[in-house]
XYZ file of C-alpha atoms in Angstrom:
786
model
C -30.279 -1.874 -34.489
C -32.588 -4.749 -35.433
C -32.105 -7.175 -38.300
C -35.230 -8.865 -39.610
C -36.624 -10.283 -42.846
C -39.253 -8.621 -44.984
C -42.740 -9.633 -43.898
C -44.872 -11.088 -46.698
C -48.690 -11.254 -46.640
C -51.188 -12.585 -49.198
C -54.672 -11.312 -49.996
C -57.145 -13.199 -52.143
C -59.441 -11.237 -54.445
C -63.105 -12.174 -54.404
C -64.372 -13.787 -57.600
C -67.006 -12.289 -59.862
C -70.242 -13.901 -60.887
C -69.058 -15.303 -64.166
C -65.524 -16.155 -63.042
C -64.514 -19.764 -62.465
C -62.413 -20.367 -59.368
C -59.236 -22.374 -59.405
C -58.406 -25.195 -57.014
C -56.621 -23.908 -53.882
C -56.658 -24.353 -50.114
C -55.521 -22.212 -47.165
C -53.991 -23.791 -44.074
C -54.092 -21.743 -40.826
C -52.901 -24.518 -38.511
C -49.209 -23.663 -38.368
C -48.077 -21.219 -35.687
C -47.807 -17.609 -36.896
C -47.366 -18.865 -40.478
C -50.122 -19.591 -42.962
C -49.730 -21.633 -46.106
C -51.491 -21.470 -49.465
C -51.688 -24.555 -51.683
C -52.637 -24.168 -55.360
C -53.425 -27.230 -57.455
C -53.084 -27.195 -61.246
C -54.393 -30.463 -62.785
C -52.888 -31.800 -65.995
C -54.580 -30.607 -69.168
C -55.061 -33.056 -72.057
C -54.283 -30.279 -74.481
C -50.683 -30.364 -73.315
C -50.152 -33.931 -74.565
C -50.153 -37.411 -73.127
C -46.716 -37.023 -71.483
C -47.025 -34.142 -68.976
C -44.547 -33.922 -66.075
C -45.622 -30.529 -64.724
C -46.221 -30.106 -61.002
C -49.776 -30.282 -59.906
C -49.419 -28.885 -56.333
C -47.756 -25.577 -55.363
C -47.480 -24.648 -51.660
C -46.392 -21.216 -50.399
C -45.976 -19.829 -46.879
C -46.954 -16.329 -45.761
C -47.052 -14.437 -42.488
C -50.796 -14.282 -42.855
C -53.319 -14.932 -45.633
C -56.418 -12.779 -45.954
C -59.217 -14.613 -47.660
C -61.918 -13.145 -49.874
C -64.106 -12.075 -46.956
C -61.364 -10.062 -45.138
C -62.276 -6.403 -44.490
C -60.060 -3.372 -44.989
C -59.759 -2.663 -41.262
C -58.478 -6.211 -40.622
C -55.863 -5.784 -43.316
C -54.792 -2.446 -41.850
C -54.543 -3.728 -38.265
C -52.436 -6.724 -39.295
C -50.197 -5.165 -41.938
C -49.986 -1.370 -41.764
C -50.501 -0.562 -38.076
C -47.207 -2.122 -36.780
C -45.243 -0.350 -39.511
C -46.920 2.997 -38.705
C -46.065 2.594 -35.014
C -42.414 1.993 -35.918
C -42.443 5.097 -38.110
C -43.692 7.133 -35.158
C -40.853 5.698 -33.070
C -38.231 6.875 -35.586
C -37.771 3.894 -37.934
C -38.256 3.894 -41.694
C -41.054 1.766 -43.083
C -42.363 0.598 -46.455
C -45.564 -1.202 -47.510
C -45.943 -2.181 -51.157
C -48.516 -4.272 -53.002
C -47.449 -6.593 -55.809
C -49.568 -8.637 -58.196
C -50.980 -8.906 -61.657
C -53.264 -6.273 -63.049
C -56.774 -6.389 -61.649
C -55.792 -8.384 -58.526
C -56.732 -5.603 -56.037
C -53.481 -3.709 -55.341
C -54.927 -0.193 -55.626
C -57.997 -1.207 -53.623
C -55.751 -2.510 -50.828
C -53.399 0.489 -50.776
C -55.728 3.398 -51.614
C -59.196 1.911 -51.164
C -62.538 2.208 -52.910
C -64.508 5.388 -53.422
C -68.017 3.970 -52.947
C -68.141 3.310 -49.193
C -66.287 4.855 -46.238
C -65.487 1.356 -44.951
C -63.593 0.659 -48.180
C -60.795 3.043 -47.247
C -57.391 1.559 -47.933
C -54.096 1.462 -46.095
C -52.998 5.043 -46.964
C -56.035 6.952 -45.549
C -56.243 4.641 -42.524
C -52.501 5.124 -41.847
C -52.882 8.899 -42.027
C -55.801 8.779 -39.602
C -53.863 6.546 -37.193
C -50.698 8.678 -37.306
C -52.442 12.004 -36.635
C -54.503 10.483 -33.823
C -51.314 9.301 -32.171
C -49.665 12.690 -32.633
C -52.554 14.401 -30.876
C -52.315 12.003 -27.936
C -48.543 12.383 -27.485
C -47.878 15.867 -26.045
C -44.359 15.115 -24.811
C -42.798 15.755 -28.226
C -43.115 18.236 -31.053
C -44.031 16.540 -34.362
C -43.938 17.818 -37.916
C -45.324 15.854 -40.883
C -44.783 16.296 -44.612
C -46.265 14.411 -47.565
C -44.948 13.683 -51.061
C -46.582 11.763 -53.943
C -44.392 10.397 -56.740
C -45.626 8.787 -59.960
C -43.337 6.698 -62.181
C -44.885 6.521 -65.643
C -42.961 4.962 -68.519
C -39.743 5.181 -66.436
C -40.185 8.925 -65.889
C -40.944 10.506 -62.534
C -43.653 13.129 -61.976
C -44.895 15.018 -58.948
C -48.593 14.265 -58.434
C -48.943 17.188 -56.019
C -47.736 19.750 -58.546
C -50.573 22.335 -59.001
C -49.757 22.606 -62.716
C -50.708 18.964 -63.255
C -54.310 19.616 -64.318
C -53.682 22.561 -66.662
C -50.636 21.188 -68.476
C -49.863 18.189 -70.547
C -47.835 15.414 -69.025
C -44.927 16.059 -71.372
C -44.738 19.727 -70.262
C -44.446 18.979 -66.556
C -40.965 18.973 -64.912
C -39.653 15.477 -64.447
C -38.421 14.173 -61.144
C -34.762 13.201 -61.360
C -32.628 11.115 -59.029
C -29.537 12.605 -57.361
C -27.087 10.738 -55.167
C -24.797 12.238 -52.509
C -21.329 10.893 -51.511
C -22.964 8.745 -48.807
C -25.111 7.046 -51.508
C -28.297 8.618 -50.197
C -31.001 9.222 -52.799
C -32.448 12.717 -53.300
C -35.328 13.462 -55.675
C -35.176 16.741 -57.537
C -38.453 18.526 -58.526
C -40.456 16.469 -56.020
C -42.407 18.775 -53.716
C -42.698 18.154 -49.992
C -46.022 19.432 -48.676
C -46.543 20.032 -44.968
C -49.671 18.506 -43.431
C -50.515 19.631 -39.924
C -53.655 17.490 -39.566
C -55.476 14.549 -41.104
C -57.716 16.689 -43.301
C -54.810 18.389 -45.062
C -53.070 15.068 -45.628
C -56.199 13.456 -47.112
C -56.731 16.431 -49.419
C -53.222 15.987 -50.743
C -53.877 12.259 -51.227
C -57.088 12.899 -53.184
C -55.322 15.534 -55.283
C -52.634 13.051 -56.217
C -55.119 10.272 -57.002
C -56.971 12.488 -59.463
C -53.702 13.144 -61.324
C -52.744 9.468 -61.706
C -52.645 7.778 -65.091
C -55.610 5.416 -65.323
C -56.822 3.563 -68.385
C -59.330 0.873 -69.230
C -57.899 -2.487 -70.249
C -59.417 -5.854 -70.997
C -58.286 -7.016 -67.542
C -59.436 -3.969 -65.510
C -61.789 -1.123 -66.220
C -59.718 1.372 -64.163
C -56.195 0.039 -64.433
C -53.411 2.221 -63.008
C -50.720 2.534 -65.635
C -47.969 3.805 -63.351
C -46.167 3.054 -60.090
C -47.122 5.458 -57.291
C -45.204 6.068 -54.057
C -46.987 8.030 -51.314
C -44.443 9.024 -48.646
C -45.152 10.377 -45.156
C -42.171 12.192 -43.537
C -42.304 12.442 -39.730
C -39.870 14.362 -37.489
C -40.086 14.519 -33.709
C -38.174 16.414 -31.045
C -38.455 16.737 -27.300
C -38.659 20.316 -25.977
C -35.213 21.609 -25.036
C -33.400 18.665 -26.607
C -31.050 18.929 -29.589
C -31.849 15.401 -30.810
C -34.280 15.023 -33.705
C -35.812 11.764 -34.929
C -36.665 11.569 -38.602
C -38.531 8.745 -40.298
C -40.286 8.164 -43.607
C -43.087 5.750 -44.465
C -43.407 4.653 -48.128
C -46.822 3.372 -49.219
C -46.270 1.932 -52.706
C -48.926 0.963 -55.245
C -47.155 -0.889 -58.029
C -48.680 -1.193 -61.477
C -49.888 -4.704 -62.279
C -48.007 -7.056 -64.551
C -49.922 -8.327 -67.534
C -49.473 -10.710 -70.425
C -49.967 -8.958 -73.706
C -51.014 -12.189 -75.437
C -53.854 -12.601 -72.955
C -54.977 -8.956 -72.752
C -54.542 -8.224 -76.435
C -53.400 -4.662 -75.675
C -52.012 -2.559 -78.466
C -50.892 0.958 -79.280
C -50.439 3.221 -76.303
C -51.518 0.517 -73.844
C -48.875 -1.796 -75.259
C -46.141 0.820 -74.629
C -47.335 1.289 -71.056
C -47.436 -2.487 -70.498
C -43.903 -2.781 -71.858
C -42.506 -0.243 -69.357
C -44.506 -1.724 -66.483
C -43.321 -5.272 -67.109
C -39.730 -4.063 -67.609
C -39.624 -2.188 -64.298
C -41.159 -5.184 -62.482
C -38.557 -7.390 -64.137
C -35.785 -5.148 -62.757
C -37.455 -5.257 -59.372
C -37.344 -9.048 -59.468
C -33.653 -8.943 -60.411
C -32.928 -6.761 -57.389
C -34.886 -9.131 -55.143
C -32.996 -12.155 -56.487
C -29.633 -10.379 -56.013
C -30.494 -9.419 -52.442
C -31.530 -12.986 -51.629
C -28.134 -14.331 -52.690
C -25.583 -14.126 -49.864
C -22.399 -13.780 -51.912
C -23.756 -11.249 -54.383
C -21.530 -8.132 -54.460
C -23.479 -5.966 -56.938
C -27.143 -5.086 -56.625
C -28.637 -3.586 -59.848
C -30.586 -0.732 -58.233
C -29.863 1.737 -61.055
C -31.578 -0.348 -63.758
C -34.881 1.395 -63.114
C -36.120 4.479 -61.329
C -38.422 2.532 -59.046
C -35.643 0.311 -57.671
C -33.422 3.380 -57.165
C -36.093 5.151 -55.142
C -36.826 2.032 -53.084
C -33.154 1.220 -52.437
C -33.455 1.663 -48.644
C -36.768 -0.174 -48.555
C -35.535 -3.276 -50.348
C -32.061 -3.741 -48.912
C -31.296 -1.093 -46.337
C -32.518 0.727 -43.255
C -36.231 0.046 -43.445
C -38.994 -2.170 -42.044
C -40.543 -3.504 -45.242
C -43.838 -5.325 -45.693
C -45.164 -6.821 -48.933
C -48.749 -7.627 -49.813
C -49.148 -10.201 -52.589
C -52.569 -9.723 -54.154
C -53.800 -12.927 -55.827
C -56.634 -13.450 -58.297
C -57.369 -17.183 -57.992
C -59.535 -17.289 -61.069
C -58.837 -20.379 -63.117
C -57.426 -18.493 -66.085
C -55.109 -16.412 -63.787
C -53.636 -19.330 -61.825
C -50.260 -19.079 -63.571
C -49.894 -15.355 -62.802
C -50.889 -16.019 -59.167
C -48.218 -18.745 -58.863
C -45.607 -16.295 -60.267
C -46.665 -13.687 -57.708
C -46.314 -16.222 -54.880
C -42.860 -17.213 -56.097
C -41.814 -13.561 -56.129
C -43.156 -13.195 -52.579
C -41.087 -16.178 -51.395
C -37.929 -14.568 -52.765
C -38.776 -11.291 -51.032
C -39.227 -13.137 -47.745
C -35.539 -14.173 -47.826
C -34.236 -10.576 -47.681
C -33.023 -9.241 -44.320
C -32.884 -5.524 -43.575
C -31.006 -3.763 -40.758
C -33.331 -1.256 -39.138
C -31.639 1.669 -37.339
C -33.212 4.404 -35.270
C -32.890 7.638 -37.271
C -31.595 10.256 -34.855
C -29.585 13.353 -35.588
C -28.516 16.477 -33.785
C -30.265 19.712 -34.656
C -27.467 22.085 -35.721
C -29.228 25.204 -34.494
C -29.989 23.834 -31.049
C -26.510 22.330 -30.842
C -24.985 25.732 -31.637
C -27.071 27.364 -28.899
C -26.126 24.642 -26.422
C -22.430 24.886 -27.275
C -22.510 28.671 -26.940
C -24.085 28.357 -23.514
C -21.481 25.778 -22.496
C -18.658 28.021 -23.755
C -20.025 30.929 -21.728
C -20.227 28.729 -18.617
C -16.637 27.632 -19.128
C -15.531 31.244 -19.547
C -17.316 32.217 -16.326
C -15.687 29.315 -14.504
C -12.288 30.288 -15.912
C -12.772 33.851 -14.695
C -13.738 32.512 -11.262
C -10.605 30.351 -11.050
C -8.052 32.739 -12.560
C -9.613 36.015 -11.495
C -9.027 37.498 -14.959
C -11.372 38.130 -17.859
C -10.400 35.960 -20.831
C -10.203 37.747 -24.173
C -9.674 36.394 -27.661
C -6.620 38.585 -28.276
C -3.577 39.147 -26.099
C -2.849 42.609 -24.777
C 0.372 44.488 -25.469
C 1.592 43.912 -21.907
C 1.026 40.173 -22.223
C 2.905 40.097 -25.542
C 5.894 41.897 -24.001
C 5.822 39.557 -21.008
C 5.739 36.507 -23.284
C 8.670 37.871 -25.336
C 10.709 38.273 -22.154
C 9.844 34.730 -21.041
C 10.877 33.303 -24.428
C 14.148 35.236 -24.393
C 14.944 34.038 -20.851
C 14.078 30.458 -21.797
C 16.326 30.484 -24.862
C 19.248 31.970 -22.916
C 18.948 29.425 -20.089
C 21.489 26.607 -20.497
C 19.713 24.315 -18.033
C 18.280 21.323 -19.981
C 15.519 20.871 -17.378
C 14.216 24.429 -17.646
C 10.610 24.879 -18.819
C 8.601 27.659 -20.426
C 5.532 28.043 -18.214
C 2.905 30.444 -19.579
C -0.110 28.952 -17.825
C -3.140 27.076 -19.172
C -3.928 29.558 -21.948
C -4.003 28.291 -25.525
C -3.648 31.810 -26.964
C -0.395 32.302 -25.083
C 0.870 28.840 -25.983
C 0.148 29.362 -29.699
C 1.808 32.776 -29.630
C 4.919 31.244 -28.020
C 5.094 28.602 -30.756
C 4.730 31.211 -33.501
C 7.308 33.482 -31.894
C 9.852 30.690 -31.443
C 9.298 29.612 -35.049
C 9.998 33.159 -36.232
C 13.130 33.340 -34.111
C 14.301 29.978 -35.436
C 13.785 31.006 -39.062
C 15.468 34.343 -38.422
C 18.428 32.639 -36.757
C 18.764 30.245 -39.702
C 18.796 33.114 -42.167
C 21.238 35.086 -40.057
C 23.439 32.007 -39.707
C 23.509 31.611 -43.470
C 24.403 35.257 -43.972
C 27.028 35.090 -41.251
C 28.473 31.920 -42.731
C 28.769 33.556 -46.143
C 30.417 36.622 -44.609
C 32.795 34.471 -42.614
C 33.763 32.518 -45.698
C 34.478 35.726 -47.577
C 36.424 37.305 -44.717
C 38.168 34.161 -43.517
C 40.953 34.424 -46.064
C 41.706 38.053 -45.117
C 41.598 37.332 -41.411
C 43.843 34.264 -41.471
C 46.940 36.251 -42.466
C 46.327 38.969 -39.879
C 45.536 36.358 -37.225
C 48.856 34.599 -37.815
C 50.819 37.829 -37.474
C 48.868 38.841 -34.345
C 49.387 35.423 -32.817
C 53.121 35.659 -33.404
C 53.287 39.070 -31.687
C 51.239 37.795 -28.730
C 53.559 34.819 -28.262
C 56.625 37.074 -28.213
C 54.982 39.440 -25.711
C 53.954 36.502 -23.516
C 57.513 35.176 -23.462
C 58.814 38.607 -22.482
C 56.331 38.892 -19.614
C 57.260 35.415 -18.326
C 60.937 36.433 -18.180
C 60.127 39.614 -16.261
C 57.946 37.712 -13.738
C 60.694 35.163 -13.093
C 63.213 37.949 -12.414
C 60.877 39.694 -9.952
C 60.098 36.458 -8.083
C 63.850 35.744 -7.712
C 64.456 39.239 -6.350
C 61.592 38.931 -3.835
C 62.906 35.620 -2.493
C 66.391 37.096 -2.076
C 65.087 40.184 -0.218
C 62.932 38.008 2.025
C 65.915 35.885 3.109
C 68.009 39.004 3.852
C 65.193 40.551 5.901
C 64.662 37.395 7.989
C 68.391 37.190 8.800
C 68.631 40.837 9.847
C 65.534 40.549 12.043
C 66.911 37.462 13.798
C 70.247 39.158 14.521
C 68.522 42.284 15.852
C 66.317 40.290 18.244
C 69.276 38.267 19.537
C 71.444 41.345 20.129
C 68.717 43.247 22.002
C 67.931 40.245 24.178
C 71.539 39.650 25.131
C 72.168 43.290 26.023
C 69.055 43.500 28.168
C 69.744 40.360 30.220
C 73.468 41.057 30.718
C 73.102 44.721 31.817
C 70.180 44.477 34.207
C 69.634 40.910 35.386
C 68.389 41.849 38.810
C 66.159 44.663 37.687
C 64.642 42.421 35.050
C 63.907 39.829 37.666
C 62.408 42.468 39.865
C 60.254 43.851 37.089
C 59.168 40.414 36.064
C 58.235 39.548 39.625
C 56.183 42.722 40.013
C 54.456 42.757 36.654
C 51.205 40.843 36.245
C 51.651 37.240 35.173
C 55.393 37.695 34.868
C 55.228 40.235 31.974
C 57.692 43.094 31.422
C 56.626 46.738 31.314
C 57.024 46.912 27.562
C 54.995 43.779 27.135
C 52.367 45.232 29.440
C 51.998 48.205 27.125
C 51.633 45.876 24.132
C 49.044 43.905 26.058
C 47.100 47.060 26.942
C 47.043 48.199 23.353
C 45.803 44.797 22.226
C 43.061 44.791 24.836
C 42.034 48.296 23.864
C 41.699 47.335 20.231
C 39.656 44.175 20.946
C 36.099 45.608 21.004
C 36.601 47.304 17.685
C 37.819 44.112 16.102
C 34.865 42.228 17.522
C 32.461 44.890 16.329
C 33.837 44.703 12.823
C 34.023 40.940 12.557
C 30.605 40.266 14.146
C 29.603 37.712 16.743
C 30.041 34.868 14.316
C 33.863 35.401 14.322
C 34.439 35.882 18.089
C 36.922 33.793 20.021
C 35.844 31.056 22.383
C 36.152 33.269 25.472
C 34.178 36.117 23.959
C 31.390 33.749 22.901
C 31.201 32.347 26.448
C 30.994 35.920 27.812
C 28.171 36.652 25.328
C 26.219 33.602 26.570
C 26.573 34.765 30.214
C 25.635 38.340 29.237
C 22.578 37.112 27.365
C 21.220 35.273 30.423
C 20.873 38.491 32.451
C 19.743 40.737 29.572
C 16.138 41.959 29.552
C 15.623 41.163 25.859
C 16.634 37.492 26.195
C 13.285 36.448 27.706
C 11.385 38.386 25.011
C 13.483 36.844 22.251
C 12.944 33.343 23.587
C 9.181 33.953 23.855
C 9.090 35.298 20.297
C 11.015 32.290 19.001
C 8.733 29.865 20.829
C 5.651 31.689 19.485
C 7.251 31.750 16.021
C 7.715 27.961 16.097
C 4.046 27.569 17.044
C 3.021 29.819 14.138
C 5.195 27.818 11.754
C 3.532 24.590 12.928
C 0.076 26.142 12.417
C 1.065 27.377 8.958
C 2.287 23.898 8.048
C -1.027 22.344 9.156
C -3.004 24.963 7.231
C -0.885 24.372 4.111
C -1.493 20.619 4.296
C -5.213 21.236 4.802
C -5.208 23.651 1.837
C -3.567 21.066 -0.433
C -6.021 18.396 0.706
C -8.983 20.682 -0.098
C -7.519 21.484 -3.504
C -7.090 17.766 -4.317
C -10.668 17.046 -3.205
C -12.006 19.866 -5.413
C -10.031 18.531 -8.392
C -11.337 14.976 -7.823
C -14.952 16.199 -7.523
C -14.616 18.252 -10.706
C -13.235 15.191 -12.495
C -16.199 13.110 -11.257
C -18.619 15.851 -12.352
C -17.099 15.930 -15.842
C -17.278 12.137 -16.111
C -20.899 12.232 -14.964
C -21.840 14.795 -17.592
C -19.999 12.850 -20.284
C -21.798 9.642 -19.299
C -25.165 11.417 -19.363
C -24.439 12.889 -22.791
C -23.397 9.480 -24.144
C -26.474 7.886 -22.560
C -28.685 10.528 -24.133
C -27.226 9.762 -27.565
C -27.660 6.007 -27.120
C -31.043 6.152 -25.408
C -33.290 8.877 -26.837
C -35.740 8.603 -23.975
C -33.145 10.034 -21.610
C -33.392 13.802 -21.197
C -30.041 15.566 -20.817
C -31.682 18.567 -19.074
C -33.520 16.604 -16.390
C -32.555 17.035 -12.766
C -29.675 14.789 -11.754
C -29.295 14.374 -7.952
C -25.757 13.015 -8.276
C -24.641 16.009 -10.328
C -26.376 18.414 -7.923
C -24.675 16.709 -4.964
C -21.265 17.006 -6.621
C -21.919 20.709 -7.341
C -22.899 21.290 -3.701
C -19.787 19.505 -2.420
C -17.564 21.546 -4.755
C -19.110 24.833 -3.549
C -18.682 23.805 0.112
C -15.064 22.827 -0.457
C -14.408 26.119 -2.285
C -15.831 28.036 0.695
C -13.605 26.037 3.081
C -10.656 26.602 0.757
C -11.164 30.388 0.823
C -11.531 30.390 4.641
C -8.330 28.384 5.168
C -6.514 30.531 2.595
C -7.505 33.738 4.420
C -6.365 32.238 7.739
C -3.039 31.331 6.148
C -2.604 34.909 4.847
C -3.297 36.331 8.318
C -0.883 33.847 9.854
C 1.779 34.865 7.328
C 1.481 38.515 8.457
C 1.858 37.445 12.097
C 4.913 35.313 11.302
C 6.597 38.167 9.438
C 5.904 40.521 12.358
C 7.351 38.037 14.868
C 10.425 37.510 12.693
C 10.981 41.270 12.553
C 10.648 41.595 16.343
C 13.073 38.701 16.891
C 15.667 40.174 14.529
C 15.393 43.602 16.176
C 15.804 42.031 19.658
C 18.882 40.059 18.598
C 20.440 43.150 17.002
C 19.752 45.134 20.202
C 21.320 42.344 22.307
C 24.455 42.272 20.135
C 24.885 46.050 20.283
C 24.493 46.086 24.084
C 27.067 43.299 24.413
C 29.570 45.151 22.231
C 29.160 48.330 24.328
C 29.535 46.376 27.558
C 32.532 44.452 26.242
C 34.268 47.721 25.242
C 33.652 49.244 28.696
C 35.076 46.173 30.429
C 38.197 46.318 28.262
C 38.719 50.037 29.074
C 38.310 49.354 32.799
C 40.838 46.554 32.584
C 43.277 48.892 30.821
C 42.905 51.467 33.615
C 43.576 48.844 36.303
C 46.868 47.631 34.739
C 49.194 50.461 35.943
C 48.104 49.879 39.546
C 48.863 46.175 39.247
C 52.308 46.874 37.767
C 53.357 49.421 40.498
C 52.153 47.257 43.405
C 55.006 45.672 45.489
C 52.957 42.613 46.174
C 53.002 39.570 44.047
C 50.882 39.474 40.873
C 47.357 38.122 41.176
C 46.012 36.194 38.156
C 44.197 33.050 37.248
C 46.162 29.857 37.635
C 44.742 28.646 34.346
C 46.706 31.300 32.406
C 50.151 30.627 34.046
C 52.275 28.741 31.547
C 55.936 27.969 31.013
C 57.268 29.022 27.648
C 60.608 29.791 26.053
C 61.256 33.266 24.752
C 62.732 33.280 21.229
C 65.548 35.619 22.192
C 66.598 33.698 25.321
C 66.873 30.230 23.916
C 70.543 29.872 24.973
C 69.914 30.487 28.660
C 68.987 27.851 31.234
C 66.202 28.642 33.615
C 64.205 27.087 36.380
C 60.946 28.458 37.688
C 59.031 27.368 40.680
C 55.546 28.475 41.584
C 54.522 28.142 45.264
C 51.686 29.649 47.253
C 52.440 32.773 49.342
C 51.956 32.597 53.107
C 50.266 35.410 54.948
C 51.483 37.050 58.206
C 49.862 34.377 60.274
C 51.753 31.656 58.386
C 48.656 30.163 56.878
C 48.128 29.331 53.216
C 45.422 31.240 51.323
C 42.981 29.153 49.411
C 42.943 29.639 45.622
C 39.527 30.899 44.515
C 38.021 30.875 41.062
C 38.486 34.625 40.733
C 42.216 35.092 41.703
C 45.342 33.289 43.036
C 48.532 34.664 44.674
C 51.778 33.319 43.305
C 55.300 33.708 44.714
C 58.068 33.489 42.172
C 61.547 32.376 43.195
C 64.491 32.333 40.892
C 67.008 29.541 40.992
C 70.451 30.465 39.741
C 71.961 28.407 36.958
C 75.561 27.604 36.232
C 76.213 30.567 33.909
C 73.219 32.936 34.302
C 69.641 32.733 35.419
C 66.561 34.256 33.877
C 63.094 34.131 35.459
C 60.410 33.590 32.822
C 57.008 33.422 34.477
C 53.925 32.712 32.375
C 53.436 33.085 28.654
C 54.476 36.437 27.240
C 52.079 35.918 24.291
C 48.924 35.663 26.462
C 45.741 36.094 24.435
C 44.338 39.499 25.342
C 40.851 38.379 24.399
C 40.865 35.519 26.933
C 42.242 37.749 29.680
C 39.525 40.320 29.097
C 36.929 37.577 29.276
C 38.313 36.424 32.642
C 38.027 39.956 34.020
C 34.495 40.311 32.654
C 33.513 36.996 34.171
C 34.858 38.046 37.553
C 32.784 41.229 37.445
C 29.668 39.257 36.538
C 30.215 36.770 39.369
C 30.758 39.628 41.830
C 27.589 41.298 40.571
C 25.592 38.105 41.098
C 26.793 38.127 44.719
């Protein structure tokens, strides 16, 4: 966006033979600015006291003297504006001055010589030459020609112009959109593909202009004419279009009726011309003032049409045509003053770019299809606009589960699908509205039934309280009876045990001692039977409870059994290999996550790159969005490589998962086989031990057992007797003492008589059968090892 003032130029009309020149001088010394000085000497007819200014000095961008050619004027004034119009900026060139000062000659040109061509034909020739040279863009040009006659607009390119009267032609009207842009109704826009067509349209419009002979000019134009060239350009494959318009305005000349002596129809035309120029001056004055809030554009049609040119988005240039004849000095000074006011106006010029809707629709459709293809590649499913019946049922189940879940941190995850998300919102809204309506209905029903229920509820509550009290009384009675029966049973059991113990020890003291000395570990025959039954039932208990509930001795036997089992080495190898597979799976999982993060980062960079290029293309039209971008291509290549690596690692992880599951199955089968073999072996050892017990009981020798299991304990039924036991090693026939091994020890039991009676209690009569079986199994294992 550029902000610059309106450029103002001056052109001096050559004088005729009989015309007397005024006093003026042109100064070209100042840099890039020329000045015109006009001197008006005092006239004696004005009186002796005359305080009028004699010298008037005005500055212009450039002043073209009487000898300046048309090509010089075009190169200095119109060519820069035409170049800006080709670049996409709006431009306006208008000529202002009194009637007969050379405005039409400057803008349109003379018809006598080819070198007298004006700004309009030269601009058309320049524009089409440039369009032929520039093959990088596609250009289209249109032409319109508007005439404003007596404050009414007419289309000069209308083919009915020659055969119809001016009053019968459709008038051009002004329409304004909400953005305050001006649109002209009934103004045709003719396409011109080359210079010849454009010039034909120009000549057609010039023949339809209103021209009349006046005392000031033999061929005076009695209307304002605006010749507009519309240019649009677009690069191939791009959706951005540049549109610009170039107004070439030939204003009708102001005239003083008192000097021209015009009357009748010419007087009416002069009235409208001077009025429209007056409104133009008002607009110029308002634009020059900084604090002016209202600009009177709507006062005349010409100022409404030239709204953008005078105070908007346009590069505007004014040509002040001056007739420095002595009798026209006052009008020339007024023209220069108007030019100085115009030079104070600043316009903001903006590049006119817009997006072609059709190309944008095609581009967006292609982008949507690419996104759909990418979504199918990522999700593996074809995306449709409507949800299937299976998906709707699945979503209903998810919503129902989510609503029933009391966890405040629970979430409803339906994936990154907007159709599913919108359906969930609609469904939950329906359920919420339905629940509100049902709650209202239920509340009304409860209010109506509450009165009937209250009475029944009170009666039911009373009955329940009475029944509860009755049940409490019955429970208390039963608990009291159970406690009483339990005390009686404990007393009878204690008396029975005491009586049987006393009778046994008093009737057979010696036999009991003998039996106790011959039984293993000091146990009686009856206790030996109980012991055998307990040992026999041990494997079944272990089999039912599992290895996790074994006693300490049984677990130690299982560890020793596992060392010699054939499956133990295989199980250990499988476990070691399983740990290695787990470590590999962990590494692959970490590598998989790292690849996924890299792919996400590269996609984010690719999106940012595309967004930056799109924004750069909008800001800088020279940038092509479809050109090859090495950075974007590199990111695409890296993403594809990472996706290939991701698939490879993922396949390896799937294969490793199958191997891990197979190893886990083999390990579980081996452990189950080891447990079953141990249970079978443990049962066989217990049966063998049960078969060996009768031999140990009938043997006259002393009992052989482990010294670790020999304990002193008090029998419950013999608590009143005093006893003394002594355990000494047995001597062999040679008189030597046997050494106690880890497998067995020989004990000799001697009874010491007490004061009243003596009882020999050797060992613990409540020996754990499980531990004893383990000792026997351990002895067999040690013997087997050699």
